[in-house]
mmCIF file of C-alpha atoms and ligand atoms in Angstrom:
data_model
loop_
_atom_site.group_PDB
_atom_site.id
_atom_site.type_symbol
_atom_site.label_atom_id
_atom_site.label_comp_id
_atom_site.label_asym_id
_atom_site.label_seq_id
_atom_site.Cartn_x
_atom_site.Cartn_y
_atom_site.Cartn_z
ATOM 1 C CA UNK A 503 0.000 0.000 0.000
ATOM 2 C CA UNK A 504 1.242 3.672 -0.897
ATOM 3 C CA UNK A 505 2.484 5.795 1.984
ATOM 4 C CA UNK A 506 0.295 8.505 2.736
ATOM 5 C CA UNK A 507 0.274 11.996 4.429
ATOM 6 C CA UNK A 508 -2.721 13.840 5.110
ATOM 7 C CA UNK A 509 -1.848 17.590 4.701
ATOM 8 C CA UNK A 510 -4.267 20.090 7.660
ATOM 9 C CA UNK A 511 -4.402 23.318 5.307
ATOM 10 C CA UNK A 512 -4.067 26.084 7.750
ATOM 11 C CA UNK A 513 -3.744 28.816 5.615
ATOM 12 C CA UNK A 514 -7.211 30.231 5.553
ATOM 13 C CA UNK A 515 -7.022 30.426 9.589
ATOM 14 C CA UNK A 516 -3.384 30.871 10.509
ATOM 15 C CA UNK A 517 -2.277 31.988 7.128
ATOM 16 C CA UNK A 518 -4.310 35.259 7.399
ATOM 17 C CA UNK A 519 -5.164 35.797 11.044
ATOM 18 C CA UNK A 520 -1.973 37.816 11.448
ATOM 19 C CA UNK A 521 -2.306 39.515 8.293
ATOM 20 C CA UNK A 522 -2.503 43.278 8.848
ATOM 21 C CA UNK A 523 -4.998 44.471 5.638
ATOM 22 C CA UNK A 524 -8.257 43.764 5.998
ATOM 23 C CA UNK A 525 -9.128 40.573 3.491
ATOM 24 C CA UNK A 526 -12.673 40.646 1.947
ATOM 25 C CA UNK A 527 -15.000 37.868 2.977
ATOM 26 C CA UNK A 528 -15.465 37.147 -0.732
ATOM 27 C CA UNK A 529 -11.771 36.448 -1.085
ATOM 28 C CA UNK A 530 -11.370 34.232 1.900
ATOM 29 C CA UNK A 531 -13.864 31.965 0.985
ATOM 30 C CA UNK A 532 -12.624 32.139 -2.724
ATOM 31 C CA UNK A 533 -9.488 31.074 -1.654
ATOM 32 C CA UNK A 534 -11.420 28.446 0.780
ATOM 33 C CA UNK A 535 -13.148 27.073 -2.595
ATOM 34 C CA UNK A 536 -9.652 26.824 -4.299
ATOM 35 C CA UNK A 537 -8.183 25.327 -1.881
ATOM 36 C CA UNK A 538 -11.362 22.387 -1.961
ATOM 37 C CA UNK A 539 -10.625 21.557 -5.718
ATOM 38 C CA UNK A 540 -6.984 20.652 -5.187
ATOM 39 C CA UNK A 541 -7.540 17.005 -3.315
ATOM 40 C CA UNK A 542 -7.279 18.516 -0.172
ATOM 41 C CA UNK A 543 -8.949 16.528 2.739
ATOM 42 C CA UNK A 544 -8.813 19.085 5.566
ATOM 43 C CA UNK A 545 -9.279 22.770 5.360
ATOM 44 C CA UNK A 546 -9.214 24.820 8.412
ATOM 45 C CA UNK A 547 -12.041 27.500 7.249
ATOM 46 C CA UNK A 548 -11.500 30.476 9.902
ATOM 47 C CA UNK A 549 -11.659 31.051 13.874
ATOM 48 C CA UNK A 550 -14.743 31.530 15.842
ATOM 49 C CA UNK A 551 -12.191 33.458 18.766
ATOM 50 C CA UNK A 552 -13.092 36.753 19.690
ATOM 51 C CA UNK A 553 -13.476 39.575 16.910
ATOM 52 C CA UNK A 554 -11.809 41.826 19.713
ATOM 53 C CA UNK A 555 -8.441 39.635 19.851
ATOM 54 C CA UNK A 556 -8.591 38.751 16.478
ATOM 55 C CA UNK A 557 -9.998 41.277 14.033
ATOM 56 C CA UNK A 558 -9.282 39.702 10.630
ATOM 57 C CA UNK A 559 -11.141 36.827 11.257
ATOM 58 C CA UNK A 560 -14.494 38.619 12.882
ATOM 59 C CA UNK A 561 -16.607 37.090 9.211
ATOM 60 C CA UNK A 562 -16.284 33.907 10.243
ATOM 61 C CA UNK A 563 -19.513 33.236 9.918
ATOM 62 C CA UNK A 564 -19.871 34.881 6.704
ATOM 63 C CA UNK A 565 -17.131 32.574 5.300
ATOM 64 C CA UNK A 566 -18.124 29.357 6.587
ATOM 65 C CA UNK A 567 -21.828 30.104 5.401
ATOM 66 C CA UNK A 568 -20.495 30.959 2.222
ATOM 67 C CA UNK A 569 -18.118 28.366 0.835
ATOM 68 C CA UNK A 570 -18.873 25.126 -1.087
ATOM 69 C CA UNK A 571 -18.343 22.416 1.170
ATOM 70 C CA UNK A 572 -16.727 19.587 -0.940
ATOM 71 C CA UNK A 573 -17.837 16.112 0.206
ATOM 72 C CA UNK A 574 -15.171 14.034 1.724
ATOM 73 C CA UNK A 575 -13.226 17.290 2.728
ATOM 74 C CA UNK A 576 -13.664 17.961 6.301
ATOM 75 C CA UNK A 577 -13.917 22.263 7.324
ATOM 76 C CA UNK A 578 -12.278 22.364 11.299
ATOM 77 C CA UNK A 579 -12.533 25.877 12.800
ATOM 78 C CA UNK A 580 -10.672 26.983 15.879
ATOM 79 C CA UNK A 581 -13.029 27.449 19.066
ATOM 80 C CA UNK A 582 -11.770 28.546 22.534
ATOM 81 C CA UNK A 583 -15.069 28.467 24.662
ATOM 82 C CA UNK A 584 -18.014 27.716 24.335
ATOM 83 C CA UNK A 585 -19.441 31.064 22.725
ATOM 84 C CA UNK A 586 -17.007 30.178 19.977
ATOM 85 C CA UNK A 587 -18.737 26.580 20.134
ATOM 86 C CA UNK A 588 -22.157 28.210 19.930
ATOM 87 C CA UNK A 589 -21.439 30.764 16.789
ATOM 88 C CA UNK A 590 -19.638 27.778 14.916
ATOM 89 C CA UNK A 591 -22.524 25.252 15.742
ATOM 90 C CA UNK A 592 -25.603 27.799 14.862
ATOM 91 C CA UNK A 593 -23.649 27.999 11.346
ATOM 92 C CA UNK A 594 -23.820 24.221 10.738
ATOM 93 C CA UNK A 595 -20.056 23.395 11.613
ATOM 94 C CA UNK A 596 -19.381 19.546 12.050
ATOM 95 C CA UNK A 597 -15.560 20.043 13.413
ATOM 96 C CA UNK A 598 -13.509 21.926 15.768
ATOM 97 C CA UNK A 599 -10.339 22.373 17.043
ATOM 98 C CA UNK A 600 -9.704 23.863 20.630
ATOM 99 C CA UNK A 601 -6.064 25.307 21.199
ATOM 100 C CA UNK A 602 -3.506 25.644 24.546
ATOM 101 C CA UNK A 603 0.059 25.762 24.827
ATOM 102 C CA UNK A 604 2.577 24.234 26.484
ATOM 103 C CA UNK A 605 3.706 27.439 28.207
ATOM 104 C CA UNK A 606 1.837 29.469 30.757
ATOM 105 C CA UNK A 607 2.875 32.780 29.394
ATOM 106 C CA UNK A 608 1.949 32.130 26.013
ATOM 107 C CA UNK A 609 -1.210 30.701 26.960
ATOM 108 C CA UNK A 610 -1.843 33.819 29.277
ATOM 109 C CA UNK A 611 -1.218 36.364 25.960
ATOM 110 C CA UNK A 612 -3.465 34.324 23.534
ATOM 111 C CA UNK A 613 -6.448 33.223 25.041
ATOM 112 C CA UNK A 614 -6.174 35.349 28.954
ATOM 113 C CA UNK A 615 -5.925 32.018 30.721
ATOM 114 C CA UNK A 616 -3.629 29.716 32.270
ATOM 115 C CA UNK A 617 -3.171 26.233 31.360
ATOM 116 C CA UNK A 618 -5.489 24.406 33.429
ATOM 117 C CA UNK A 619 -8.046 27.121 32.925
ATOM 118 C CA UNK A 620 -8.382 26.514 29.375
ATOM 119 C CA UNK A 621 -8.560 22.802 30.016
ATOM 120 C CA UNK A 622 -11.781 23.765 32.311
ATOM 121 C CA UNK A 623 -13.145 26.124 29.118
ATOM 122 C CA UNK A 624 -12.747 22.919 26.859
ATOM 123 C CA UNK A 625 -14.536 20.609 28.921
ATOM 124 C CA UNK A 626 -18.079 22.075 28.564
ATOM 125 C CA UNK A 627 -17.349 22.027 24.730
ATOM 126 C CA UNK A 628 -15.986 18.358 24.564
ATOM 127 C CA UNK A 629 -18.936 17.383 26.050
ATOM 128 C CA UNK A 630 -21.149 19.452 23.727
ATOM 129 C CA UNK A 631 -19.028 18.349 20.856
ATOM 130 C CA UNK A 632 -19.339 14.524 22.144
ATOM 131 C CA UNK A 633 -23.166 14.920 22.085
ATOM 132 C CA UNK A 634 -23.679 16.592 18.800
ATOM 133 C CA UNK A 635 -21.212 14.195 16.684
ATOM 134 C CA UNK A 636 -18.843 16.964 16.471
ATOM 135 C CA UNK A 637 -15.434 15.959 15.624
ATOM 136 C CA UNK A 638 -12.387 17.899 18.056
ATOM 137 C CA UNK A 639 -8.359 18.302 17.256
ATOM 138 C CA UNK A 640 -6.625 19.716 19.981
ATOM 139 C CA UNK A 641 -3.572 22.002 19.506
ATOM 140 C CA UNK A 642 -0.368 22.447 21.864
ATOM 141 C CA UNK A 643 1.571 25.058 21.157
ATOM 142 C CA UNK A 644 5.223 26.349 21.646
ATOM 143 C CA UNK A 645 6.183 23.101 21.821
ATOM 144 C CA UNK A 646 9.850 23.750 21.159
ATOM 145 C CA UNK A 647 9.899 26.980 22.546
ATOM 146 C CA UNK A 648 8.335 30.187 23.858
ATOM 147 C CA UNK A 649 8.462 33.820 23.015
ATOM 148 C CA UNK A 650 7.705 34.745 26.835
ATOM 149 C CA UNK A 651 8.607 32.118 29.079
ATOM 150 C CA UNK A 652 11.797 30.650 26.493
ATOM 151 C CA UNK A 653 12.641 27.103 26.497
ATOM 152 C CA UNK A 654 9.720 24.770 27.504
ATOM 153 C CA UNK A 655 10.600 21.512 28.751
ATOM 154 C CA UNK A 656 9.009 18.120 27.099
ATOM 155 C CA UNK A 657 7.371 17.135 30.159
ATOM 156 C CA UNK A 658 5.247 19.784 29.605
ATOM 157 C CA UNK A 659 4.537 19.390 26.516
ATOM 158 C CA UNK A 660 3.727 15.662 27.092
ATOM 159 C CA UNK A 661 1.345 16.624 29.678
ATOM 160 C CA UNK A 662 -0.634 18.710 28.058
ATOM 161 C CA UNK A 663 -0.972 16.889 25.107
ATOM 162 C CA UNK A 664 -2.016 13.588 27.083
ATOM 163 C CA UNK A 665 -4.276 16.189 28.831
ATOM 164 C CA UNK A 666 -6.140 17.129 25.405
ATOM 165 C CA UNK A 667 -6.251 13.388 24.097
ATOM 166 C CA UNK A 668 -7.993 12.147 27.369
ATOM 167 C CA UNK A 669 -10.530 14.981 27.217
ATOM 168 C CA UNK A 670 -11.825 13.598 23.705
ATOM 169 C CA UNK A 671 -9.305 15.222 21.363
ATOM 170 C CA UNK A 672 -9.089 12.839 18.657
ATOM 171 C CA UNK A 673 -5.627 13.849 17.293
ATOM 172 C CA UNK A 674 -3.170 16.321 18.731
ATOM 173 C CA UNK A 675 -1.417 19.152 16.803
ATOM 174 C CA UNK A 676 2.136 19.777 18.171
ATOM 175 C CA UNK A 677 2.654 23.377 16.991
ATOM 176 C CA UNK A 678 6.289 25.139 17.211
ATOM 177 C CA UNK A 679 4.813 28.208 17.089
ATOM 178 C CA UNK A 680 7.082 30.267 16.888
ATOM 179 C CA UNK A 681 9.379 28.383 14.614
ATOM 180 C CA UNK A 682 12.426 28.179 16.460
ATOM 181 C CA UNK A 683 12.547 24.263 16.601
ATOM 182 C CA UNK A 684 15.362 21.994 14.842
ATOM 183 C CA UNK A 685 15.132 18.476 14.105
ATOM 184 C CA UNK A 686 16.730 16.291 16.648
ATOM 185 C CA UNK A 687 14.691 18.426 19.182
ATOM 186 C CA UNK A 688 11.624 17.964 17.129
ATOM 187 C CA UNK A 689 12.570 14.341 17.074
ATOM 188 C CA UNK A 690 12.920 14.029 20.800
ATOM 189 C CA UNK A 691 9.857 15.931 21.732
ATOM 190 C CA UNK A 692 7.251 13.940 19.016
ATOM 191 C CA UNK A 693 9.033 10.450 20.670
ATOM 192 C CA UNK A 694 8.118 11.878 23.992
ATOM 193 C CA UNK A 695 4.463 12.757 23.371
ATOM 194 C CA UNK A 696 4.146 9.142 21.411
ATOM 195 C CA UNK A 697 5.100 7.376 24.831
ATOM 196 C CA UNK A 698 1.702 8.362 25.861
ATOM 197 C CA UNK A 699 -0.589 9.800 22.920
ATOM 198 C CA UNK A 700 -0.722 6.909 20.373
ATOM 199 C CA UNK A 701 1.309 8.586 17.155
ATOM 200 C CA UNK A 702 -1.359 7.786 14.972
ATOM 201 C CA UNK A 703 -3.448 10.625 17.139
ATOM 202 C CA UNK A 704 -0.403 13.040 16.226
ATOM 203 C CA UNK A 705 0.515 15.778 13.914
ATOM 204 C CA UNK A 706 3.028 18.217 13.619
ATOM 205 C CA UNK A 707 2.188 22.023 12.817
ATOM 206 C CA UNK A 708 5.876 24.164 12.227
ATOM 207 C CA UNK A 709 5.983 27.608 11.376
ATOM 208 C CA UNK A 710 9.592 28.185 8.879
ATOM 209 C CA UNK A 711 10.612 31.259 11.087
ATOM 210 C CA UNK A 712 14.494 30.117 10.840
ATOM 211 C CA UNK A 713 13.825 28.128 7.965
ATOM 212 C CA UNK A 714 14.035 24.707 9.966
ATOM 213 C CA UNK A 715 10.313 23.463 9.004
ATOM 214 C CA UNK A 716 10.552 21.388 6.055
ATOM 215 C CA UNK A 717 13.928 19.299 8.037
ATOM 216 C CA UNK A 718 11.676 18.992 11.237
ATOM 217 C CA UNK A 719 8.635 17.505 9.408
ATOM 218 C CA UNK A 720 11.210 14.701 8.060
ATOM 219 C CA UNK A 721 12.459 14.067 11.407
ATOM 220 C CA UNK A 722 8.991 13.748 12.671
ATOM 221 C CA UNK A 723 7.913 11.946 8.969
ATOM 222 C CA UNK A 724 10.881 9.382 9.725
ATOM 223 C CA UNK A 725 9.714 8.711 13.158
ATOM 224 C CA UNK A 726 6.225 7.942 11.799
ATOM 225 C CA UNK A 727 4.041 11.083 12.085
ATOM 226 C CA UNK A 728 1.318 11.191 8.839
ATOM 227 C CA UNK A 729 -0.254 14.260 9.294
ATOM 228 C CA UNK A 730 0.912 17.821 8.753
ATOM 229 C CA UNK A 731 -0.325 21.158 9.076
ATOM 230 C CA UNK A 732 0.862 23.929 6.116
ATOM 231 C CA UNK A 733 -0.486 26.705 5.085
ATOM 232 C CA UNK A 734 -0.868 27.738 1.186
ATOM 233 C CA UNK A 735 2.143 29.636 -0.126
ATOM 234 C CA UNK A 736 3.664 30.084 3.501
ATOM 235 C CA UNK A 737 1.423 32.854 4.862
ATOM 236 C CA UNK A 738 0.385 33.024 8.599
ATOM 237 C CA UNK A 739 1.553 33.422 12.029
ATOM 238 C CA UNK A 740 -0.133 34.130 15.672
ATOM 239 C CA UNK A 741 -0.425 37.446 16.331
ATOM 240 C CA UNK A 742 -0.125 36.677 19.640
ATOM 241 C CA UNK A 743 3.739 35.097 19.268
ATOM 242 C CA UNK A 744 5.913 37.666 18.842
ATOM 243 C CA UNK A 745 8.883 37.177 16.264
ATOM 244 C CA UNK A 746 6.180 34.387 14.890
ATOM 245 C CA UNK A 747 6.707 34.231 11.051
ATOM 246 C CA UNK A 748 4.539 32.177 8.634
ATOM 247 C CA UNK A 749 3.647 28.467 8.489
ATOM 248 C CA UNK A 750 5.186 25.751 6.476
ATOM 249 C CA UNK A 751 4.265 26.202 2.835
ATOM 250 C CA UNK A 752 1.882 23.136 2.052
ATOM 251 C CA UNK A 753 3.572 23.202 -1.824
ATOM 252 C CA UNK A 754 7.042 22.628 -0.228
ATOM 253 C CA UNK A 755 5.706 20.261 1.300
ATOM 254 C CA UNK A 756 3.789 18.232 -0.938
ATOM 255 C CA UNK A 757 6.644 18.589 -3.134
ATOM 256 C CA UNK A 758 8.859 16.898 -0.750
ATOM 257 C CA UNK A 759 6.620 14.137 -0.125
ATOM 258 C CA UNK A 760 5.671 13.458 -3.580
ATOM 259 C CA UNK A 761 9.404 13.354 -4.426
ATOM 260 C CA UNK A 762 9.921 10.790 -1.846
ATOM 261 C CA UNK A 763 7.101 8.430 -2.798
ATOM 262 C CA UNK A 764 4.462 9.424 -0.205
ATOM 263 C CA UNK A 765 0.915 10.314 -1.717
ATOM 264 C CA UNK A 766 -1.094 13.280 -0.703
ATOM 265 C CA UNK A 767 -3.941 13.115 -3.152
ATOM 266 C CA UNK A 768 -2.993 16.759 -3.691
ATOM 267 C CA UNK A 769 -2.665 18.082 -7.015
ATOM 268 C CA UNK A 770 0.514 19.978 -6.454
ATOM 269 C CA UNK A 771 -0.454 22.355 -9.776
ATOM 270 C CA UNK A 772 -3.695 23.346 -8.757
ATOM 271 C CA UNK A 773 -2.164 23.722 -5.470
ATOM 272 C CA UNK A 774 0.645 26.006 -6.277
ATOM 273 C CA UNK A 775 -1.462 28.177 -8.884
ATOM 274 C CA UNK A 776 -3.496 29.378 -5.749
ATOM 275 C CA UNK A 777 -0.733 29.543 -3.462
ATOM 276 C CA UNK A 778 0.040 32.223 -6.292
ATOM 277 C CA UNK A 779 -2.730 33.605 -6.503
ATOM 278 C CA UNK A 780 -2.920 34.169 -2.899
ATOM 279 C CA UNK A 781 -0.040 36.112 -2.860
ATOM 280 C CA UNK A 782 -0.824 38.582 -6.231
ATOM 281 C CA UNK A 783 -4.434 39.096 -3.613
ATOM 282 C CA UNK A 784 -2.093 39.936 -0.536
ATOM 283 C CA UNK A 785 0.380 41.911 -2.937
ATOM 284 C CA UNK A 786 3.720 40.085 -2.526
ATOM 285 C CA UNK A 787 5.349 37.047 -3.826
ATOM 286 C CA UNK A 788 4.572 33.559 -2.829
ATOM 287 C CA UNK A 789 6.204 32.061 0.293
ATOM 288 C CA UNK A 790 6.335 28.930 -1.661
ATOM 289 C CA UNK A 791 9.871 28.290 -3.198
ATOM 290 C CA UNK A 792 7.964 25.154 -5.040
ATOM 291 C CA UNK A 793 5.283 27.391 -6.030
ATOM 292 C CA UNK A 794 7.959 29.864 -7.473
ATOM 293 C CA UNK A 795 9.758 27.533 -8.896
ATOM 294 C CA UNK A 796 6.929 25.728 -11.186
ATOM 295 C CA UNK A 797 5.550 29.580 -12.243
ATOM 296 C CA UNK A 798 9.124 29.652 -13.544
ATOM 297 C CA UNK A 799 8.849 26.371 -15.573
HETATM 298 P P1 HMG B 361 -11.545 37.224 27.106
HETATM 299 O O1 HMG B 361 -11.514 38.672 26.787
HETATM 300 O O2 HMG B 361 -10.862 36.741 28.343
HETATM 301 O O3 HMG B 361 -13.041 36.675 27.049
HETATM 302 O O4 HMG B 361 -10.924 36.467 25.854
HETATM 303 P P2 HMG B 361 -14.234 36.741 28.071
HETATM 304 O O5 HMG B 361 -14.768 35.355 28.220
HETATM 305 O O6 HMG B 361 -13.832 37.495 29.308
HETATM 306 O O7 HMG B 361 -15.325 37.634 27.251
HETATM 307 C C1 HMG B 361 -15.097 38.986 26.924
HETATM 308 C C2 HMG B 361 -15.990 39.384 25.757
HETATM 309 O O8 HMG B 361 -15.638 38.636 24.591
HETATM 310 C C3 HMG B 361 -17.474 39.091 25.997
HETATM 311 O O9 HMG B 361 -18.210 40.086 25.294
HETATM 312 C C4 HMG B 361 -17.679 37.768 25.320
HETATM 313 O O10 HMG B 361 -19.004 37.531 24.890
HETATM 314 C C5 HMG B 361 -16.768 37.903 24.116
HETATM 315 P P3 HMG B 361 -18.850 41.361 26.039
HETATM 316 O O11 HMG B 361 -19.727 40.775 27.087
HETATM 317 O O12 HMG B 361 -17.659 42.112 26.628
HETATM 318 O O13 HMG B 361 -19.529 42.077 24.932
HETATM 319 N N1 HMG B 361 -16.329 36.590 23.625
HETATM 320 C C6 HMG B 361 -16.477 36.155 22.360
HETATM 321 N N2 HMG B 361 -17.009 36.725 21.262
HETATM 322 C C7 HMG B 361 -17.007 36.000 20.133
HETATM 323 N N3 HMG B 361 -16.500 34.728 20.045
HETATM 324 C C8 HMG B 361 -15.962 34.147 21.118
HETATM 325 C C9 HMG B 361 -15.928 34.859 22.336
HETATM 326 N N4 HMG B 361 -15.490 34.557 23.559
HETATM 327 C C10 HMG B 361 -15.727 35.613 24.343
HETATM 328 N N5 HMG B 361 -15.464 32.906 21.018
HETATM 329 C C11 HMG B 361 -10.729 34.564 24.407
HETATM 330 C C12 HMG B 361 -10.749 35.059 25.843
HETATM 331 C C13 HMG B 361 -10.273 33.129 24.436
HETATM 332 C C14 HMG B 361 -12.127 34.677 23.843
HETATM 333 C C15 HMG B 361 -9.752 35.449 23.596
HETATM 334 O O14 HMG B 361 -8.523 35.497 24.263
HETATM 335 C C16 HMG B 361 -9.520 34.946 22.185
HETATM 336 O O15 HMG B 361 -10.442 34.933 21.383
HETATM 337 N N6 HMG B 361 -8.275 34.520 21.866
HETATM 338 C C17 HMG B 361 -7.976 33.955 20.576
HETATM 339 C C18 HMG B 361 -6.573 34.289 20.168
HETATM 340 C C19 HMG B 361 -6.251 33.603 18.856
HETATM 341 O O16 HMG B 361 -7.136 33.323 18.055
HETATM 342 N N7 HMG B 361 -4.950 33.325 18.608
HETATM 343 C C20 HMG B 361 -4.525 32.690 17.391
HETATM 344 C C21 HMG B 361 -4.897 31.250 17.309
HETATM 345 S S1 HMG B 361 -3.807 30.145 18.171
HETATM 346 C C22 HMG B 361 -2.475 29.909 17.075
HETATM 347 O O17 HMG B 361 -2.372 30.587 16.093
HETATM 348 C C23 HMG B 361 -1.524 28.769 17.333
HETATM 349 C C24 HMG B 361 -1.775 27.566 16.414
HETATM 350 O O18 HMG B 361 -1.674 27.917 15.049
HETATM 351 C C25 HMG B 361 -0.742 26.464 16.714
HETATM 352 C C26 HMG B 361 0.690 26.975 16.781
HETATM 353 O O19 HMG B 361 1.175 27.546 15.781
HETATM 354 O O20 HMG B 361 1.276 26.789 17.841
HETATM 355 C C27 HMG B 361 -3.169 26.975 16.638
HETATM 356 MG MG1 MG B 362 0.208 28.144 13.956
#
């Protein structure tokens, strides 16, 4: 059987969160429907946060109402209480992803609670989720490092992300938000986490900050993770991370993979043409060095 990798497209939510124009509604869920046609099985639509912490993403109901859902490609927004639960469920979504970190200080910036706090807000909306046949990925972030609190050791990052899977997470997102991680450390920390989350629950989310992304996701590929989180033509970042640059770029990705023999079900084409045409909309070159590349071919 062929080796696959399931690619999480983040770049509608964590591609533009951070970005500082104002994107119309009509383009976000343009680039939503783009992003459906190219064999994609998970798009994360937008964030259903607070319009007051994160402005760019306030039409989130707007754009989930108005894109094309594509059967057999599931639409996971981020939700970090239950009013977020409440807005994304009166708009008909059917999964979720709730988000902590594995640093206090972090956590405090993002989402104004400590750790075990947000683990309290989640319960009520596992629960919910449970009853209604809602789906739920849980993320950890600053996994391999903090902008506030600096290093952050793996025991923490193991117990949070056992913490998530026992409250009805079905697969945990290790995020280095910030982008600061390398491989052997990447390596380490996604061995650590496997000790007690099964790895077939995991993925791994890296933003390319200091360029280290695409040689962490082999690390983590070679120790047996098969999903990954990118984001189209390498936009995004948390506004709430300082020094955080953008995600992965899902072409560079799917490039590598395809190159070594593991299928995505991605066309990597269609892919890259709207990785392009996500950056002429934002008014700068892609982030994509594939997606350059095959415009140049
Ligand atoms: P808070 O201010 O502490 O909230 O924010 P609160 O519960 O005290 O409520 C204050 C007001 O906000 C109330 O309104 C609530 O109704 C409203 P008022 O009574 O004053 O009129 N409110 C909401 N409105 C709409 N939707 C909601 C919502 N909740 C409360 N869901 C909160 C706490 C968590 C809401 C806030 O801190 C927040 O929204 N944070 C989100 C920050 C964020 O989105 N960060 C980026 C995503 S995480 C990330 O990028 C990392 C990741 O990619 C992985 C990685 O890279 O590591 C996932
Ligand atoms: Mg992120």
């Amino acid at each position: 059987m062929t080796d696959f990798v399931r690619i999480v497209e983040v770049g509608p939510r964590d591609g533009l969160q951070n970005e500082k124009s104002v994107i119309a509604t009509a383009d976000k869920i343009a680039l939503i429907d783009r992003l459906s046609r190219t064999g994609l099985r998970t798009i994360e639509a937008t964030s259903f946060v607070s319009p007051r912490w994160v402005p760019q993403l306030a039409d989130a109901a707007e754009v989930f109402t108005g894109i094309h859902r594509e059967p057999g490609v599931a639409y996971p927004v981020l939700v970090p209480n239950e009013t977020g639960y409440d807005r994304a469920r009166a708009v008909g979504v059917e999964e979720i992803a709730v988000f902590t970190a594995a640093s206090e200080a972090f956590n405090r910036k993002n989402i104004n609670a400590g750790i075990d706090e947000s683990i309290e807000r989640f319960r009520p909306v596992l629960a919910r989720a449970a009853a209604d046949g809602v789906r739920v990925r849980g993320y950890v972030s600053t996994v391999l490092g903090c902008p506030y609190q600096g290093d952050v050791p793996v025991a923490d990052v193991v117990k949070v992300a056992s913490r998530l899977y026992e409250l009805g997470c079905y697969e945990i997102s290790l995020g280095d938000t910030i982008g600061v991680g390398t491989p052997l450390k990447a390596r380490a920390m996604l061995q650590a986490v496997a000790s007690v989350v099964p790895l077939s629950s995991l993925a791994v989310h890296f933003h390319d900050t200091y360029g280290q992304a695409l040689a962490n996701i082999l690390a983590c590929l070679e120790e047996g993770v098969r999903v990954v989180d990118a984001a189209v033509s390498g936009t995004g970042g948390c506004p709430y991370a300082k020094g955080a640059s953008g995600n992965v770029a899902s072409e560079d990705v799917v490039y590598m993979l395809h190159g070594m023999g593991i299928a995505t079900g991605i066309d990597l084409e269609r892919l890259s043409e709207t990785g392009r045409w996500l950056a002429a909309l934002l008014g700068r070159e892609t982030g994509s060095k594939a997606g350059k590349a095959m415009a140049a071919t």
